[in-house]
Amino acid sequence: MNSHLSKAGIYNDFSGLAELKAGARKQSPEARKEVARQFEAMFIQIMLKSMRDAGSVGEGGDSDEIRFYQQMFDQQIALDLANNKGMGLAKIFEQQLGAGPEEVATDGLSLLNRKPVSVQQAVIDGAERADAAERAAPQIKWSPESPEAFIQDLWPAAQKVADKLGITPEVLIAQAALETGWGKKMPDGSQGSSMNLFGIKADASWRGEKVSVQTLEYREHVAVREQASFRAYDSTENSMEDYVAFLKNNPRYETALKHVNDPQRFLRELQDAGYATDPHYAEKIQGIMSSDRFASVVSQLKAG
């Protein structure tokens, strides 16, 4: 193969271009490949020139000599880039050069018949696709219709997880009822409910999903609204499992875990360790557990 055809120095090597034209007329695969590469080099050079022109606006100190050498430098960079992987344009050019007249005509007509899309329409289309993708994503929904339904839904998982903590299922469910308003006030995110039953916040150690919402905190016995990030789960059982791990992995709750056989003492120690800022946290949970409504549903579930 001729040296001009295999590796031209820069695209304005005129003798090389002449041989490229001759080879292209013969439909030589090697020539098509080289012509495509040279076209990509020219395209890259035009891009470089546009970038230089944009960057030199308002600047002084340019001269014809400097611009001449910059142009030569850009030409060489363009060819070097095209000689390697380039921008992928060479392959497209090569395919077009190798296509028959009917294929080229068909492709050309399809491009001519394509309706132009405005920038505004492109933005709208992109937003609609994003909305559609979000709607297509599985939504996690769980909103018990009543306190009775809340207890019944959580009972199977609470029984299983409570054994790992050594506590009764009633304590877990009553605490979850207080934290979530019987399942009506769980933090929600774009994918639906966070399934966060125990109000566990997403600190720096958390690597899972999270949601950010307004929350009510008590500062010096005064209730204030704050923005906070909470952990998100794909099921209520996973939320309970994480609650157990959260208590066991935090030394501050060590004393509380020593009293799991005494629900009142456990809840009081949990509050004293700073689990919640509400000064009546333990008292409220005990109030739920001792209510006739709660006790009646639990009694029925235990009876099977």
Coordinates of C-alpha atoms in Angstrom, one line a residue:
M1 CA 0.0 0.0 0.0
N2 CA 1.2 3.5 -0.8
S3 CA 2.7 5.4 2.2
H4 CA 0.3 8.3 1.6
L5 CA -2.6 5.9 1.9
S6 CA -1.5 4.2 5.0
K7 CA -0.4 7.1 7.1
A8 CA -0.5 10.7 5.8
G9 CA 1.4 13.3 7.8
I10 CA -1.2 16.0 7.8
Y11 CA -4.4 16.2 5.8
N12 CA -3.2 19.0 3.5
D13 CA -0.5 16.7 2.1
F14 CA -1.8 17.4 -1.5
S15 CA -0.1 14.4 -3.2
G16 CA -1.6 12.2 -0.5
L17 CA -5.1 13.6 -1.1
A18 CA -4.8 13.0 -4.8
E19 CA -4.0 9.3 -4.3
L20 CA -6.9 9.1 -1.8
K21 CA -9.3 10.5 -4.4
A22 CA -8.0 7.9 -7.0
G23 CA -8.4 5.1 -4.5
A24 CA -11.8 6.2 -3.4
R25 CA -13.0 6.2 -7.1
K26 CA -11.9 2.5 -7.3
Q27 CA -14.0 1.7 -4.2
S28 CA -10.8 0.5 -2.5
P29 CA -11.6 -0.5 1.2
E30 CA -8.2 0.9 2.3
A31 CA -8.9 4.2 0.5
R32 CA -12.4 4.5 2.0
K33 CA -10.9 3.9 5.5
E34 CA -8.2 6.5 4.9
V35 CA -10.6 9.1 3.5
A36 CA -12.9 8.6 6.4
R37 CA -10.0 9.1 8.8
Q38 CA -9.0 12.3 7.0
F39 CA -12.5 13.6 7.1
E40 CA -12.6 13.0 10.9
A41 CA -9.3 14.8 11.2
M42 CA -10.7 17.8 9.3
F43 CA -13.7 17.8 11.5
I44 CA -11.6 17.8 14.7
Q45 CA -9.4 20.6 13.3
I46 CA -12.5 22.7 12.7
M47 CA -13.6 22.1 16.3
L48 CA -10.1 23.1 17.6
K49 CA -10.2 26.3 15.4
S50 CA -13.6 27.2 16.8
M51 CA -12.4 26.7 20.3
R52 CA -9.3 28.9 19.7
D53 CA -11.4 31.6 18.1
A54 CA -13.8 31.6 21.1
G55 CA -10.9 31.8 23.5
S56 CA -9.0 34.6 21.8
V57 CA -11.9 37.1 21.7
G58 CA -10.8 40.3 23.4
E59 CA -7.2 39.1 23.7
G60 CA -4.2 40.9 22.2
G61 CA -0.8 39.8 21.2
D62 CA -1.8 37.5 18.2
S63 CA 0.1 37.8 15.0
D64 CA -0.2 36.2 11.6
E65 CA 2.9 34.1 12.3
I66 CA 1.5 32.8 15.6
R67 CA -1.8 32.0 14.0
F68 CA 0.0 30.1 11.2
Y69 CA 1.9 27.9 13.6
Q70 CA -1.2 27.4 15.7
Q71 CA -3.1 26.2 12.7
M72 CA -0.3 23.7 11.8
F73 CA -0.2 22.5 15.4
D74 CA -4.0 22.0 15.4
Q75 CA -3.8 20.1 12.1
Q76 CA -1.3 17.7 13.5
I77 CA -3.3 17.2 16.7
A78 CA -6.4 16.5 14.7
L79 CA -4.7 13.9 12.6
D80 CA -3.1 12.2 15.7
L81 CA -6.5 12.0 17.3
A82 CA -8.0 10.5 14.2
N83 CA -5.2 8.0 13.9
N84 CA -6.2 6.6 17.3
K85 CA -9.7 6.0 18.4
G86 CA -10.8 9.5 17.5
M87 CA -14.5 10.5 18.0
G88 CA -16.0 7.5 16.2
L89 CA -16.9 9.6 13.1
A90 CA -14.4 7.8 10.8
K91 CA -16.4 4.6 11.1
I92 CA -19.6 6.4 10.1
F93 CA -17.9 8.1 7.1
E94 CA -16.5 4.8 6.0
Q95 CA -19.9 3.1 6.1
Q96 CA -21.4 5.9 4.1
L97 CA -18.6 5.8 1.5
G98 CA -19.1 2.0 1.1
A99 CA -22.9 2.3 0.8
G100 CA -24.6 1.9 -2.6
P101 CA -26.5 4.8 -4.2
E102 CA -29.9 3.5 -3.0
E103 CA -28.7 3.2 0.6
V104 CA -27.3 6.7 0.6
A105 CA -30.5 8.1 -1.0
T106 CA -32.7 6.3 1.5
D107 CA -30.6 7.6 4.5
G108 CA -30.6 11.1 3.0
L109 CA -34.3 11.1 2.5
S110 CA -34.9 10.0 6.1
L111 CA -32.7 12.8 7.4
L112 CA -34.5 15.4 5.1
N113 CA -37.9 14.2 6.2
R114 CA -37.0 14.3 9.9
K115 CA -38.8 17.2 11.6
P116 CA -36.5 19.7 13.4
V117 CA -36.9 19.7 17.2
S118 CA -36.6 22.9 19.1
V119 CA -34.4 23.3 22.2
Q120 CA -37.6 23.9 24.2
Q121 CA -39.3 20.8 22.9
A122 CA -36.1 18.7 23.6
V123 CA -36.2 19.9 27.2
I124 CA -39.9 19.1 27.6
D125 CA -39.4 15.6 26.0
G126 CA -36.5 14.9 28.4
A127 CA -38.5 16.0 31.4
E128 CA -41.5 13.8 30.3
R129 CA -39.2 10.8 29.9
A130 CA -37.7 11.4 33.4
D131 CA -41.3 11.6 34.8
A132 CA -42.3 8.4 33.0
A133 CA -39.2 6.6 34.4
E134 CA -40.0 7.7 37.9
R135 CA -43.7 6.6 37.5
A136 CA -42.5 3.3 36.1
A137 CA -40.2 2.7 39.2
P138 CA -41.9 0.5 41.8
Q139 CA -43.6 2.5 44.4
I140 CA -43.5 1.3 48.0
K141 CA -46.9 1.9 49.6
W142 CA -48.2 0.9 53.0
S143 CA -50.8 2.9 54.8
P144 CA -52.9 0.9 57.3
E145 CA -56.5 1.9 57.5
S146 CA -56.7 1.7 61.3
P147 CA -54.6 1.0 64.4
E148 CA -56.0 -2.5 64.4
A149 CA -54.8 -3.1 60.8
F150 CA -51.4 -1.6 61.8
I151 CA -51.0 -4.1 64.6
Q152 CA -52.1 -7.0 62.5
D153 CA -49.8 -6.1 59.6
L154 CA -46.7 -5.9 61.8
W155 CA -47.4 -8.8 64.1
P156 CA -45.7 -11.6 62.1
A157 CA -42.5 -9.7 61.6
A158 CA -42.5 -8.3 65.1
Q159 CA -42.7 -11.8 66.6
K160 CA -39.7 -12.9 64.5
V161 CA -37.5 -9.9 65.1
A162 CA -38.4 -9.4 68.8
D163 CA -36.8 -12.8 69.6
K164 CA -33.5 -11.5 68.3
L165 CA -33.7 -8.6 70.8
G166 CA -35.2 -10.6 73.6
I167 CA -38.2 -8.3 73.9
T168 CA -41.9 -8.8 73.4
P169 CA -43.5 -8.0 70.0
E170 CA -45.9 -5.5 71.7
V171 CA -43.0 -3.2 72.6
L172 CA -41.8 -3.0 69.0
I173 CA -45.3 -2.4 67.6
A174 CA -46.2 0.2 70.2
Q175 CA -43.0 2.1 69.6
A176 CA -43.5 1.9 65.9
A177 CA -47.1 3.2 66.4
L178 CA -45.8 6.3 68.3
E179 CA -43.0 7.0 65.8
T180 CA -45.3 6.7 62.7
G181 CA -48.7 7.8 63.9
W182 CA -50.0 4.2 63.3
G183 CA -48.4 4.1 59.9
K184 CA -49.8 7.4 58.7
K185 CA -46.8 9.7 59.2
M186 CA -43.8 7.8 58.0
P187 CA -41.2 9.8 56.0
D188 CA -42.0 9.5 52.3
G189 CA -39.6 9.8 49.3
S190 CA -39.8 9.7 45.5
Q191 CA -40.3 6.0 45.6
G192 CA -43.1 6.1 48.2
S193 CA -43.0 5.2 51.9
S194 CA -39.6 4.9 53.6
M195 CA -40.9 2.1 55.7
N196 CA -39.0 3.6 58.6
L197 CA -40.9 2.4 61.7
F198 CA -38.6 3.7 64.4
G199 CA -37.5 7.2 63.2
I200 CA -33.9 6.1 62.7
K201 CA -32.0 8.9 61.0
A202 CA -29.5 8.4 58.2
D203 CA -26.2 9.4 59.7
A204 CA -22.8 9.2 57.9
S205 CA -22.5 5.5 58.6
W206 CA -25.7 4.7 56.7
R207 CA -25.1 3.3 53.1
G208 CA -28.7 2.6 52.1
E209 CA -31.5 4.6 50.7
K210 CA -32.7 7.7 52.6
V211 CA -35.4 10.4 52.5
S212 CA -35.3 14.0 53.7
V213 CA -38.3 15.5 55.5
Q214 CA -39.4 18.0 58.1
T215 CA -39.4 16.5 61.6
L216 CA -40.5 17.6 65.1
E217 CA -37.7 17.7 67.6
Y218 CA -37.6 18.9 71.2
R219 CA -34.8 21.3 72.1
E220 CA -34.7 22.2 75.8
H221 CA -38.3 20.9 76.1
V222 CA -39.5 23.1 73.2
A223 CA -40.8 21.5 70.1
V224 CA -39.1 22.8 66.9
R225 CA -39.3 21.9 63.2
E226 CA -36.1 20.7 61.6
Q227 CA -35.1 19.2 58.3
A228 CA -33.6 15.7 58.7
S229 CA -32.6 12.6 56.6
F230 CA -34.1 9.3 57.6
R231 CA -33.2 5.7 56.6
A232 CA -35.4 4.1 54.0
Y233 CA -36.2 0.4 53.6
D234 CA -38.1 -1.9 51.2
S235 CA -40.2 -3.6 53.9
T236 CA -41.3 -3.2 57.5
E237 CA -39.5 -6.3 58.4
N238 CA -36.2 -4.9 57.2
S239 CA -36.9 -1.8 59.2
M240 CA -37.3 -3.9 62.4
E241 CA -34.2 -5.8 61.6
D242 CA -32.2 -2.6 61.2
Y243 CA -33.7 -1.3 64.5
V244 CA -32.3 -4.3 66.4
A245 CA -28.9 -3.9 64.7
F246 CA -29.0 -0.2 65.4
L247 CA -29.4 -0.7 69.2
K248 CA -26.9 -3.5 69.4
N249 CA -24.2 -1.6 67.5
N250 CA -24.5 1.6 69.6
P251 CA -22.8 1.5 73.0
R252 CA -25.1 4.2 74.3
Y253 CA -28.0 1.7 74.4
E254 CA -26.1 -0.9 76.3
T255 CA -27.9 -0.3 79.5
A256 CA -31.3 -0.4 77.8
L257 CA -30.5 -3.8 76.3
K258 CA -29.8 -5.2 79.7
H259 CA -33.4 -4.6 80.7
V260 CA -35.3 -6.1 77.6
N261 CA -37.2 -8.3 80.0
D262 CA -38.7 -5.3 81.7
P263 CA -40.5 -3.2 79.0
Q264 CA -41.0 -0.1 81.2
R265 CA -37.3 0.0 82.3
F266 CA -36.1 -0.7 78.7
L267 CA -38.1 2.2 77.3
R268 CA -37.0 4.5 80.1
E269 CA -33.3 3.6 79.6
L270 CA -33.8 4.1 75.8
Q271 CA -35.1 7.6 76.4
D272 CA -32.4 8.5 78.9
A273 CA -29.8 7.3 76.4
G274 CA -31.1 9.9 73.9
Y275 CA -33.0 7.7 71.5
A276 CA -35.7 10.4 71.2
T277 CA -35.8 14.1 72.2
D278 CA -39.4 13.9 73.4
P279 CA -39.2 14.0 77.3
H280 CA -42.4 11.9 77.5
Y281 CA -41.3 9.3 74.9
A282 CA -41.3 6.2 77.2
E283 CA -44.5 7.2 78.9
K284 CA -46.3 7.6 75.5
I285 CA -45.3 4.1 74.3
Q286 CA -46.4 2.6 77.6
G287 CA -49.7 4.4 77.2
I288 CA -50.3 2.7 73.8
M289 CA -49.4 -0.7 75.2
S290 CA -51.7 -0.4 78.1
S291 CA -54.7 0.8 76.1
D292 CA -57.7 -1.5 75.9
R293 CA -57.8 -1.2 72.1
F294 CA -54.2 -2.3 71.7
A295 CA -54.4 -5.1 74.3
S296 CA -57.6 -6.5 72.6
V297 CA -56.0 -6.8 69.2
V298 CA -52.8 -8.4 70.6
S299 CA -54.9 -10.8 72.6
Q300 CA -56.7 -12.0 69.5
L301 CA -53.5 -12.4 67.6
K302 CA -51.9 -14.4 70.3
A303 CA -55.0 -16.6 70.5
G304 CA -54.6 -17.3 66.8

